[in-house]
CSV table of C-alpha atoms in Angstrom, one decimal:
chain,number,residue,atom,x,y,z
A,1,MET,CA,0.0,0.0,0.0
A,2,ARG,CA,1.1,3.6,-0.7
A,3,ALA,CA,-0.2,6.0,1.9
A,4,LEU,CA,-0.2,9.6,2.9
A,5,VAL,CA,-0.3,10.2,6.6
A,6,THR,CA,-1.5,13.8,7.5
A,7,GLY,CA,-1.0,15.6,10.8
A,8,SER,CA,2.4,14.2,11.2
A,9,ARG,CA,3.4,16.3,14.2
A,10,LEU,CA,1.2,14.1,16.5
A,11,PRO,CA,2.9,11.2,18.5
A,12,PHE,CA,0.4,8.7,17.1
A,13,ALA,CA,1.1,10.0,13.5
A,14,ILE,CA,4.8,9.2,13.8
A,15,GLU,CA,3.7,5.8,15.2
A,16,GLN,CA,1.6,5.2,12.1
A,17,ILE,CA,4.4,6.2,9.8
A,18,ARG,CA,6.8,3.8,11.4
A,19,LYS,CA,4.4,1.0,11.6
A,20,LEU,CA,3.5,1.3,7.9
A,21,GLY,CA,7.2,1.6,7.0
A,22,ARG,CA,8.2,-1.4,9.1
A,23,MET,CA,5.4,-3.5,7.6
A,24,GLY,CA,6.7,-2.7,4.0
A,25,HIS,CA,4.3,0.0,2.9
A,26,GLU,CA,5.4,3.2,1.1
A,27,VAL,CA,4.3,6.1,3.2
A,28,TYR,CA,4.6,9.9,2.8
A,29,ALA,CA,4.1,12.3,5.7
A,30,SER,CA,2.4,15.7,5.7
A,31,ASP,CA,1.8,18.6,8.1
A,32,ALA,CA,1.5,22.4,8.1
A,33,LEU,CA,4.7,22.4,10.2
A,34,TRP,CA,7.9,21.8,8.3
A,35,SER,CA,9.4,20.6,11.6
A,36,ALA,CA,6.7,18.0,12.3
A,37,PRO,CA,8.5,14.9,13.6
A,38,GLY,CA,6.8,12.5,11.2
A,39,ASN,CA,8.0,14.5,8.2
A,40,HIS,CA,11.6,13.6,9.2
A,41,SER,CA,11.2,9.9,9.9
A,42,ARG,CA,13.4,7.6,7.9
A,43,PHE,CA,10.3,5.5,7.3
A,44,ALA,CA,8.7,8.3,5.3
A,45,ALA,CA,9.5,8.2,1.6
A,46,GLY,CA,9.0,11.9,1.5
A,47,ALA,CA,7.3,14.9,3.2
A,48,LEU,CA,4.7,17.4,2.3
A,49,VAL,CA,4.2,20.8,3.9
A,50,THR,CA,0.7,22.1,3.5
A,51,ALA,CA,-1.3,25.1,4.5
A,52,ALA,CA,-2.8,25.0,8.0
A,53,PRO,CA,-6.1,23.1,7.8
A,54,ARG,CA,-8.0,25.3,10.3
A,55,HIS,CA,-6.8,28.6,8.9
A,56,ALA,CA,-6.7,27.9,5.2
A,57,PRO,CA,-8.8,24.7,4.6
A,58,GLU,CA,-9.3,25.0,0.9
A,59,GLN,CA,-5.6,25.6,0.3
A,60,PHE,CA,-4.8,22.7,2.6
A,61,VAL,CA,-7.0,20.4,0.5
A,62,ARG,CA,-5.4,21.7,-2.7
A,63,ASP,CA,-2.0,21.0,-1.4
A,64,VAL,CA,-3.0,17.4,-0.6
A,65,VAL,CA,-4.6,16.9,-4.0
A,66,THR,CA,-1.5,18.2,-5.8
A,67,HIS,CA,0.6,15.7,-3.9
A,68,LEU,CA,-1.8,12.9,-4.8
A,69,ARG,CA,-1.6,13.8,-8.5
A,70,GLU,CA,2.2,13.8,-8.4
A,71,HIS,CA,2.6,10.7,-6.2
A,72,PRO,CA,0.1,7.9,-6.9
A,73,THR,CA,-1.4,7.0,-3.5
A,74,ASP,CA,-3.8,4.3,-2.4
A,75,ARG,CA,-5.0,5.8,0.9
A,76,VAL,CA,-4.9,9.1,2.8
A,77,ILE,CA,-4.8,8.4,6.5
A,78,PRO,CA,-5.6,11.4,8.8
A,79,SER,CA,-4.1,11.6,12.2
A,80,PHE,CA,-6.0,14.4,14.0
A,81,GLU,CA,-8.8,16.8,13.4
A,82,GLU,CA,-7.6,17.7,9.9
A,83,VAL,CA,-9.8,14.7,9.0
A,84,PHE,CA,-12.8,17.1,9.1
A,85,TYR,CA,-11.4,19.4,6.4
A,86,LEU,CA,-10.5,16.4,4.3
A,87,ALA,CA,-13.9,14.7,4.7
A,88,ARG,CA,-15.7,17.9,3.8
A,89,HIS,CA,-13.8,18.0,0.5
A,90,ARG,CA,-13.9,14.2,-0.1
A,91,ARG,CA,-15.0,14.6,-3.7
A,92,GLN,CA,-11.7,16.4,-4.5
A,93,ILE,CA,-9.6,13.7,-2.9
A,94,GLU,CA,-11.2,10.4,-3.7
A,95,PRO,CA,-10.6,10.5,-7.5
A,96,HIS,CA,-7.0,10.1,-6.5
A,97,ALA,CA,-7.0,8.0,-3.3
A,98,GLU,CA,-9.2,6.5,-0.7
A,99,LEU,CA,-9.8,8.8,2.3
A,100,PHE,CA,-9.6,6.5,5.3
A,101,ALA,CA,-12.4,8.3,7.2
A,102,PRO,CA,-16.2,8.3,7.5
A,103,SER,CA,-18.5,10.8,6.1
A,104,PHE,CA,-18.4,14.4,7.3
A,105,ASP,CA,-21.8,14.0,8.9
A,106,VAL,CA,-20.7,10.9,10.9
A,107,LEU,CA,-17.6,12.7,12.0
A,108,THR,CA,-19.4,15.8,13.3
A,109,ARG,CA,-22.1,13.7,15.1
A,110,LEU,CA,-19.4,11.8,17.1
A,111,HIS,CA,-17.0,14.7,17.6
A,112,ASP,CA,-19.6,17.0,19.2
A,113,LYS,CA,-19.8,15.7,22.7
A,114,GLY,CA,-23.4,16.8,23.1
A,115,SER,CA,-24.7,15.0,20.0
A,116,MET,CA,-22.5,12.0,20.8
A,117,VAL,CA,-24.2,11.7,24.2
A,118,SER,CA,-27.6,11.8,22.4
A,119,PHE,CA,-26.5,9.1,20.0
A,120,ALA,CA,-25.1,6.9,22.7
A,121,GLN,CA,-28.4,7.1,24.6
A,122,GLU,CA,-30.2,6.0,21.4
A,123,LEU,CA,-27.9,3.0,21.2
A,124,GLY,CA,-28.6,2.2,24.9
A,125,LEU,CA,-25.0,2.8,26.0
A,126,LYS,CA,-24.2,3.8,29.5
A,127,VAL,CA,-23.5,7.5,29.8
A,128,ALA,CA,-23.7,9.9,32.7
A,129,PRO,CA,-26.8,12.2,33.1
A,130,THR,CA,-26.0,15.3,31.0
A,131,LEU,CA,-27.1,18.9,31.0
A,132,LEU,CA,-26.2,21.4,28.2
A,133,ALA,CA,-25.4,25.0,28.9
A,134,THR,CA,-25.3,27.7,26.2
A,135,SER,CA,-24.3,30.6,28.4
A,136,ARG,CA,-22.3,31.2,31.6
A,137,GLU,CA,-25.5,31.7,33.5
A,138,GLU,CA,-26.9,28.3,32.3
A,139,LEU,CA,-23.6,26.7,33.1
A,140,ALA,CA,-23.7,28.0,36.7
A,141,HIS,CA,-27.2,26.8,37.1
A,142,ALA,CA,-26.5,23.3,35.6
A,143,CYS,CA,-23.5,22.8,37.9
A,144,GLU,CA,-25.8,23.4,40.9
A,145,GLU,CA,-27.7,20.3,39.9
A,146,PHE,CA,-24.8,18.0,40.9
A,147,PRO,CA,-23.1,18.2,44.3
A,148,ARG,CA,-19.9,17.1,42.4
A,149,PHE,CA,-19.8,18.2,38.8
A,150,PHE,CA,-17.6,17.8,35.7
A,151,ALA,CA,-18.1,20.3,32.8
A,152,ARG,CA,-16.4,20.8,29.5
A,153,PRO,CA,-17.1,22.3,26.0
A,154,ALA,CA,-18.8,20.2,23.3
A,155,TYR,CA,-15.7,20.9,21.2
A,156,THR,CA,-12.4,20.3,23.1
A,157,ARG,CA,-9.6,17.8,23.1
A,158,GLY,CA,-6.5,16.8,25.0
A,159,GLY,CA,-8.2,17.1,28.4
A,160,VAL,CA,-8.2,20.9,28.3
A,161,SER,CA,-10.8,23.4,29.6
A,162,LEU,CA,-12.2,21.1,32.3
A,163,TYR,CA,-14.3,22.9,34.9
A,164,THR,CA,-15.0,20.9,38.1
A,165,ASN,CA,-15.3,21.2,41.9
A,166,THR,CA,-13.9,17.7,42.6
A,167,GLY,CA,-10.6,15.9,42.1
A,168,PRO,CA,-7.1,17.2,41.2
A,169,LEU,CA,-8.4,19.7,38.6
A,170,ALA,CA,-10.8,21.4,41.0
A,171,GLY,CA,-10.2,25.1,40.7
A,172,ALA,CA,-7.9,24.8,37.7
A,173,VAL,CA,-10.6,26.5,35.6
A,174,HIS,CA,-12.9,29.1,37.0
A,175,LEU,CA,-16.5,29.9,36.0
A,176,ALA,CA,-15.4,33.3,34.7
A,177,GLU,CA,-13.1,31.6,32.2
A,178,CYS,CA,-15.9,29.4,30.7
A,179,ALA,CA,-17.7,30.8,27.7
A,180,PRO,CA,-20.5,28.5,26.5
A,181,THR,CA,-22.4,29.5,23.4
A,182,PRO,CA,-25.2,27.9,21.3
A,183,GLN,CA,-22.5,26.9,18.8
A,184,ASN,CA,-20.2,25.4,21.4
A,185,PRO,CA,-22.3,24.6,24.5
A,186,TRP,CA,-20.8,23.0,27.6
A,187,LEU,CA,-21.8,19.6,28.9
A,188,VAL,CA,-22.3,19.3,32.7
A,189,GLN,CA,-22.3,15.8,34.3
A,190,PRO,CA,-21.9,14.3,37.7
A,191,PHE,CA,-18.3,13.7,38.7
A,192,LEU,CA,-17.6,9.9,38.3
A,193,ASP,CA,-15.1,8.1,40.5
A,194,GLY,CA,-13.2,5.4,38.8
A,195,ARG,CA,-10.4,4.6,36.3
A,196,ASP,CA,-10.0,6.5,33.0
A,197,ILE,CA,-9.7,4.0,30.2
A,198,CYS,CA,-9.5,4.6,26.4
A,199,SER,CA,-9.8,2.6,23.3
A,200,HIS,CA,-8.6,2.8,19.7
A,201,SER,CA,-10.1,0.8,16.8
A,202,ILE,CA,-9.5,0.3,13.1
A,203,VAL,CA,-12.8,0.0,11.2
A,204,HIS,CA,-13.7,-1.0,7.7
A,205,HIS,CA,-17.3,-0.1,6.6
A,206,GLY,CA,-18.8,-0.8,10.0
A,207,GLN,CA,-16.6,-3.7,11.0
A,208,VAL,CA,-14.0,-3.4,13.7
A,209,THR,CA,-10.9,-5.2,12.4
A,210,ALA,CA,-8.3,-4.2,15.2
A,211,HIS,CA,-8.8,-2.9,18.7
A,212,VAL,CA,-6.8,-2.0,21.7
A,213,THR,CA,-7.7,-0.6,25.2
A,214,TYR,CA,-5.3,1.4,27.3
A,215,VAL,CA,-4.8,3.5,30.4
A,216,HIS,CA,-2.5,6.4,31.1
A,217,PRO,CA,-0.7,5.8,34.5
A,218,LEU,CA,0.9,9.3,34.3
A,219,THR,CA,-0.7,12.4,32.7
A,220,LEU,CA,0.4,15.9,31.9
A,221,GLU,CA,-1.2,17.9,34.7
A,222,HIS,CA,-4.1,15.4,35.1
A,223,ALA,CA,-5.1,15.8,31.5
A,224,GLY,CA,-3.5,14.1,28.4
A,225,GLY,CA,-1.5,10.9,29.0
A,226,ILE,CA,2.3,10.8,28.9
A,227,VAL,CA,2.7,7.1,29.8
A,228,PHE,CA,0.4,4.6,28.2
A,229,GLU,CA,-0.2,0.9,28.9
A,230,SER,CA,-2.5,-1.5,27.1
A,231,VAL,CA,-5.2,-3.4,29.1
A,232,VAL,CA,-8.1,-5.6,28.1
A,233,VAL,CA,-11.6,-4.4,28.9
A,234,PRO,CA,-14.2,-6.2,26.7
A,235,GLU,CA,-16.8,-3.5,27.2
A,236,THR,CA,-14.8,-1.1,25.1
A,237,LEU,CA,-14.9,-3.4,22.1
A,238,ARG,CA,-18.6,-3.9,22.5
A,239,VAL,CA,-19.1,-0.1,22.4
A,240,ALA,CA,-16.8,0.3,19.4
A,241,ARG,CA,-18.7,-2.4,17.5
A,242,LEU,CA,-22.1,-0.9,18.2
A,243,VAL,CA,-21.1,2.6,17.1
A,244,ALA,CA,-19.2,1.3,14.1
A,245,GLU,CA,-22.1,-0.8,12.9
A,246,ALA,CA,-24.7,1.9,13.6
A,247,THR,CA,-22.8,4.5,11.5
A,248,GLY,CA,-21.2,2.3,8.9
A,249,TYR,CA,-17.9,3.8,10.2
A,250,HIS,CA,-14.8,3.6,8.0
A,251,GLY,CA,-11.5,4.8,9.4
A,252,GLN,CA,-10.0,5.0,12.9
A,253,LEU,CA,-12.2,5.4,15.9
A,254,SER,CA,-11.4,6.1,19.5
A,255,PHE,CA,-13.3,6.5,22.8
A,256,ASP,CA,-12.8,7.6,26.4
A,257,PHE,CA,-14.5,5.8,29.2
A,258,MET,CA,-14.8,5.9,33.0
A,259,GLU,CA,-14.6,2.4,34.6
A,260,THR,CA,-16.6,2.7,37.9
A,261,GLU,CA,-18.1,0.3,40.5
A,262,ASP,CA,-21.3,0.8,38.6
A,263,GLY,CA,-19.9,-0.2,35.2
A,264,VAL,CA,-18.1,1.3,32.3
A,265,TYR,CA,-19.5,4.7,31.2
A,266,LEU,CA,-18.9,6.2,27.8
A,267,VAL,CA,-17.4,9.7,28.2
A,268,GLU,CA,-16.6,10.9,24.7
A,269,CYS,CA,-15.6,9.8,21.2
A,270,ASN,CA,-12.6,10.9,19.1
A,271,PRO,CA,-13.4,9.9,15.5
A,272,ARG,CA,-9.6,9.7,14.6
A,273,PRO,CA,-6.5,8.0,15.9
A,274,THR,CA,-5.3,8.4,19.5
A,275,ALA,CA,-2.4,7.2,21.6
A,276,GLY,CA,-3.8,3.7,21.5
A,277,LEU,CA,-1.9,3.3,18.3
A,278,THR,CA,1.4,3.4,20.3
A,279,VAL,CA,0.5,0.3,22.3
A,280,MET,CA,-1.0,-1.6,19.3
A,281,PRO,CA,1.5,-4.2,18.0
A,282,ASP,CA,2.7,-3.6,14.4
A,283,ALA,CA,1.1,-6.9,13.2
A,284,VAL,CA,-2.3,-6.1,14.8
A,285,PHE,CA,-2.2,-2.6,13.2
A,286,ASP,CA,-1.2,-3.9,9.8
A,287,ASP,CA,-3.8,-6.7,9.8
A,288,GLY,CA,-6.5,-4.2,10.8
A,289,MET,CA,-5.4,-1.6,8.3
A,290,MET,CA,-5.3,-4.1,5.4
A,291,ASN,CA,-8.5,-5.8,6.5
A,292,ARG,CA,-6.9,-9.2,6.7
A,293,THR,CA,-8.9,-10.4,9.8
A,294,GLY,CA,-11.4,-12.6,8.0
A,295,GLY,CA,-14.4,-10.8,9.6
A,296,ASP,CA,-12.9,-11.1,13.1
A,297,THR,CA,-11.4,-8.4,15.4
A,298,VAL,CA,-7.8,-8.7,16.4
A,299,VAL,CA,-7.4,-7.4,19.9
A,300,GLY,CA,-4.1,-6.0,21.2
A,301,PRO,CA,-2.7,-7.8,24.3
A,302,ALA,CA,-2.3,-6.2,27.7
A,303,GLY,CA,0.9,-5.0,29.1
A,304,VAL,CA,2.4,-3.0,26.2
A,305,GLN,CA,3.8,0.3,27.4
A,306,ARG,CA,5.1,3.5,25.8
A,307,LYS,CA,6.1,7.0,27.2
A,308,LEU,CA,6.7,10.6,26.2
A,309,SER,CA,10.0,11.4,27.8
A,310,LEU,CA,10.0,15.1,27.2
A,311,ALA,CA,6.7,15.5,28.9
A,312,LEU,CA,8.0,13.4,31.9
A,313,LEU,CA,11.0,15.8,32.1
A,314,ARG,CA,8.7,18.8,32.1
A,315,ASN,CA,6.6,17.3,34.9
A,316,MET,CA,9.7,16.8,37.0
A,317,VAL,CA,10.7,20.4,36.6
A,318,VAL,CA,7.3,22.1,36.9
A,319,HIS,CA,5.8,19.8,39.4
A,320,TRP,CA,8.7,18.8,41.6
A,321,GLU,CA,6.4,17.0,44.1
A,322,SER,CA,5.8,14.4,41.3
A,323,LEU,CA,9.5,13.9,40.7
A,324,PRO,CA,9.8,10.3,42.1
A,325,GLU,CA,7.1,8.8,39.9
A,326,ASN,CA,8.0,10.7,36.8
A,327,PHE,CA,11.7,9.9,37.3
A,328,ALA,CA,10.9,6.2,37.7
A,329,ALA,CA,8.9,6.3,34.5
A,330,LEU,CA,11.7,8.2,32.7
A,331,ALA,CA,14.3,5.7,33.9
A,332,SER,CA,12.3,2.7,33.0
A,333,LYS,CA,12.9,0.5,29.9
A,334,THR,CA,9.5,1.6,28.5
A,335,PRO,CA,10.1,2.7,24.9
A,336,ASP,CA,9.8,6.4,24.1
A,337,ILE,CA,7.3,7.3,21.3
A,338,TYR,CA,9.6,9.8,19.6
A,339,ALA,CA,13.0,8.4,20.5
A,340,ASP,CA,13.0,5.3,18.4
A,341,PRO,CA,16.7,4.0,18.2
A,342,ASP,CA,16.2,3.1,14.6
A,343,ASP,CA,14.6,6.5,13.8
A,344,LEU,CA,16.1,9.3,15.9
A,345,VAL,CA,15.7,12.4,13.7
A,346,PRO,CA,12.0,12.9,14.7
A,347,LEU,CA,13.2,13.3,18.3
A,348,PHE,CA,15.3,16.3,17.5
A,349,SER,CA,12.7,17.8,15.1
A,350,GLN,CA,10.2,17.6,18.0
A,351,PHE,CA,12.2,20.3,19.8
A,352,VAL,CA,11.8,22.6,16.8
A,353,ALA,CA,8.1,21.8,16.5
A,354,TYR,CA,7.6,22.8,20.1
A,355,GLY,CA,8.6,26.3,19.1
A,356,LYS,CA,5.0,26.6,18.0
A,357,VAL,CA,3.9,26.0,21.6
A,358,LEU,CA,6.2,28.8,22.7
A,359,GLN,CA,4.7,31.2,20.1
A,360,HIS,CA,1.2,30.3,21.3
A,361,ARG,CA,2.0,30.8,24.9
A,362,LEU,CA,3.6,34.2,24.3
A,363,LYS,CA,0.5,35.3,22.5
A,364,HIS,CA,-2.2,33.8,24.7
A,365,GLY,CA,-0.6,33.3,28.2
A,366,LYS,CA,0.7,30.5,30.2
A,367,GLY,CA,-2.3,28.4,31.1
A,368,ARG,CA,-2.3,24.6,31.1
A,369,SER,CA,-4.7,24.7,28.1
A,370,ASP,CA,-2.4,26.9,26.1
A,371,LEU,CA,0.5,24.4,26.5
A,372,MET,CA,-1.4,21.7,24.8
A,373,GLN,CA,-3.6,23.8,22.5
A,374,GLY,CA,-0.6,25.6,21.1
A,375,TYR,CA,0.8,22.4,19.6
A,376,PHE,CA,-2.2,21.4,17.5
A,377,GLU,CA,-4.4,24.6,17.4
A,378,ASP,CA,-4.1,24.9,13.6
A,379,LEU,CA,-5.3,21.3,13.1
A,380,THR,CA,-8.5,21.6,15.2
A,381,TYR,CA,-12.1,21.7,14.2
A,382,ASP,CA,-14.8,23.1,16.5
A,383,GLY,CA,-18.0,22.6,14.5
A,384,GLU,CA,-17.8,25.6,12.2
A,385,GLY,CA,-20.8,25.7,9.9
A,386,VAL,CA,-22.6,22.8,11.5
A,387,ALA,CA,-25.8,22.9,13.6
A,388,ALA,CA,-25.7,19.8,15.7
A,389,VAL,CA,-28.8,18.0,16.9
A,390,ARG,CA,-28.7,17.0,20.6
A,391,THR,CA,-32.2,15.6,21.1
A,392,ALA,CA,-31.6,13.4,24.1
A,393,THR,CA,-29.5,15.8,26.1
A,394,ARG,CA,-31.3,18.0,28.6
A,395,ARG,CA,-30.7,21.8,28.5
A,396,ALA,CA,-30.1,23.6,31.8
A,397,ALA,CA,-33.3,25.4,32.8
């Protein structure tokens, strides 16, 4: 297979590029950042620098199409929310290559956390009671409905912009910093005690061909994971299959869950790759991607670990009280995602790519959200031009 992997700055993008290369496929990398680590992998046959998907979507698509015309390609594989801009312009792309992604309508239904909750309720899946707030006043009222609450925008990612009165993030975001709107309302739910678990699936036309479940023992300031470990939780595969079959999903599909004494609750959906790719063995990934499973689902084994060493180092400096556990993870034999001994250049280009974070922080401040948002802000999609239907989710009175 000849593939183009977009959004190559992401850790799971570099993982895709290496897996494809190791399994004998010809792969090109692309990103709006020249310094994107995946663009400099030795497993990439070449690299494409495009316009920023969020800020210049039509030029971004033209850049991709130009590449496809010049380099015959079987499949375009998105890595992050640039998938929305590609799917919206599918007719321009698919005369040249398959876009490994579902329809734009399916993507937006699952990406919007409000409409995703409504859809999950229709499927009979276990989700927490949910209120929607379209203003700060509604948000304040909705939070009063739950003694311990957990609130976040319908469009957010990476564990940022979380407003809660419980747990380690209590007080990290204040009500005055929250700005719900009808276009991007906030979901308010009761705070659930339990274990955060996530899943990643490869899906072909409604059939899950490969699946892995994972946890993140260490996180970046209680948000995105920086150490990942695969586990086996059958309920996550059941949910992935139900959603994939109901939508005819085609592409990569990821979910976040909360495992409680009461059962496994579905929290949100990421209709794209996530860090689960890093703990999915190459052979499982390849069989799933090439649809060689004979109608079955290949499930990744438990116990595979990966880490992000630079994030661990940052935690040790910024949060010295967490030094022992972060140092132990850093000193462990767990493989680093960027620092592959057979492919070291992406590790160094990562430092250059993080210059984008510095620029964003200088412009917008030094909040935790800015640290993460700064790295992928120009790849994100927040529902522009879409009026989502959230029929089963109650609005705050």
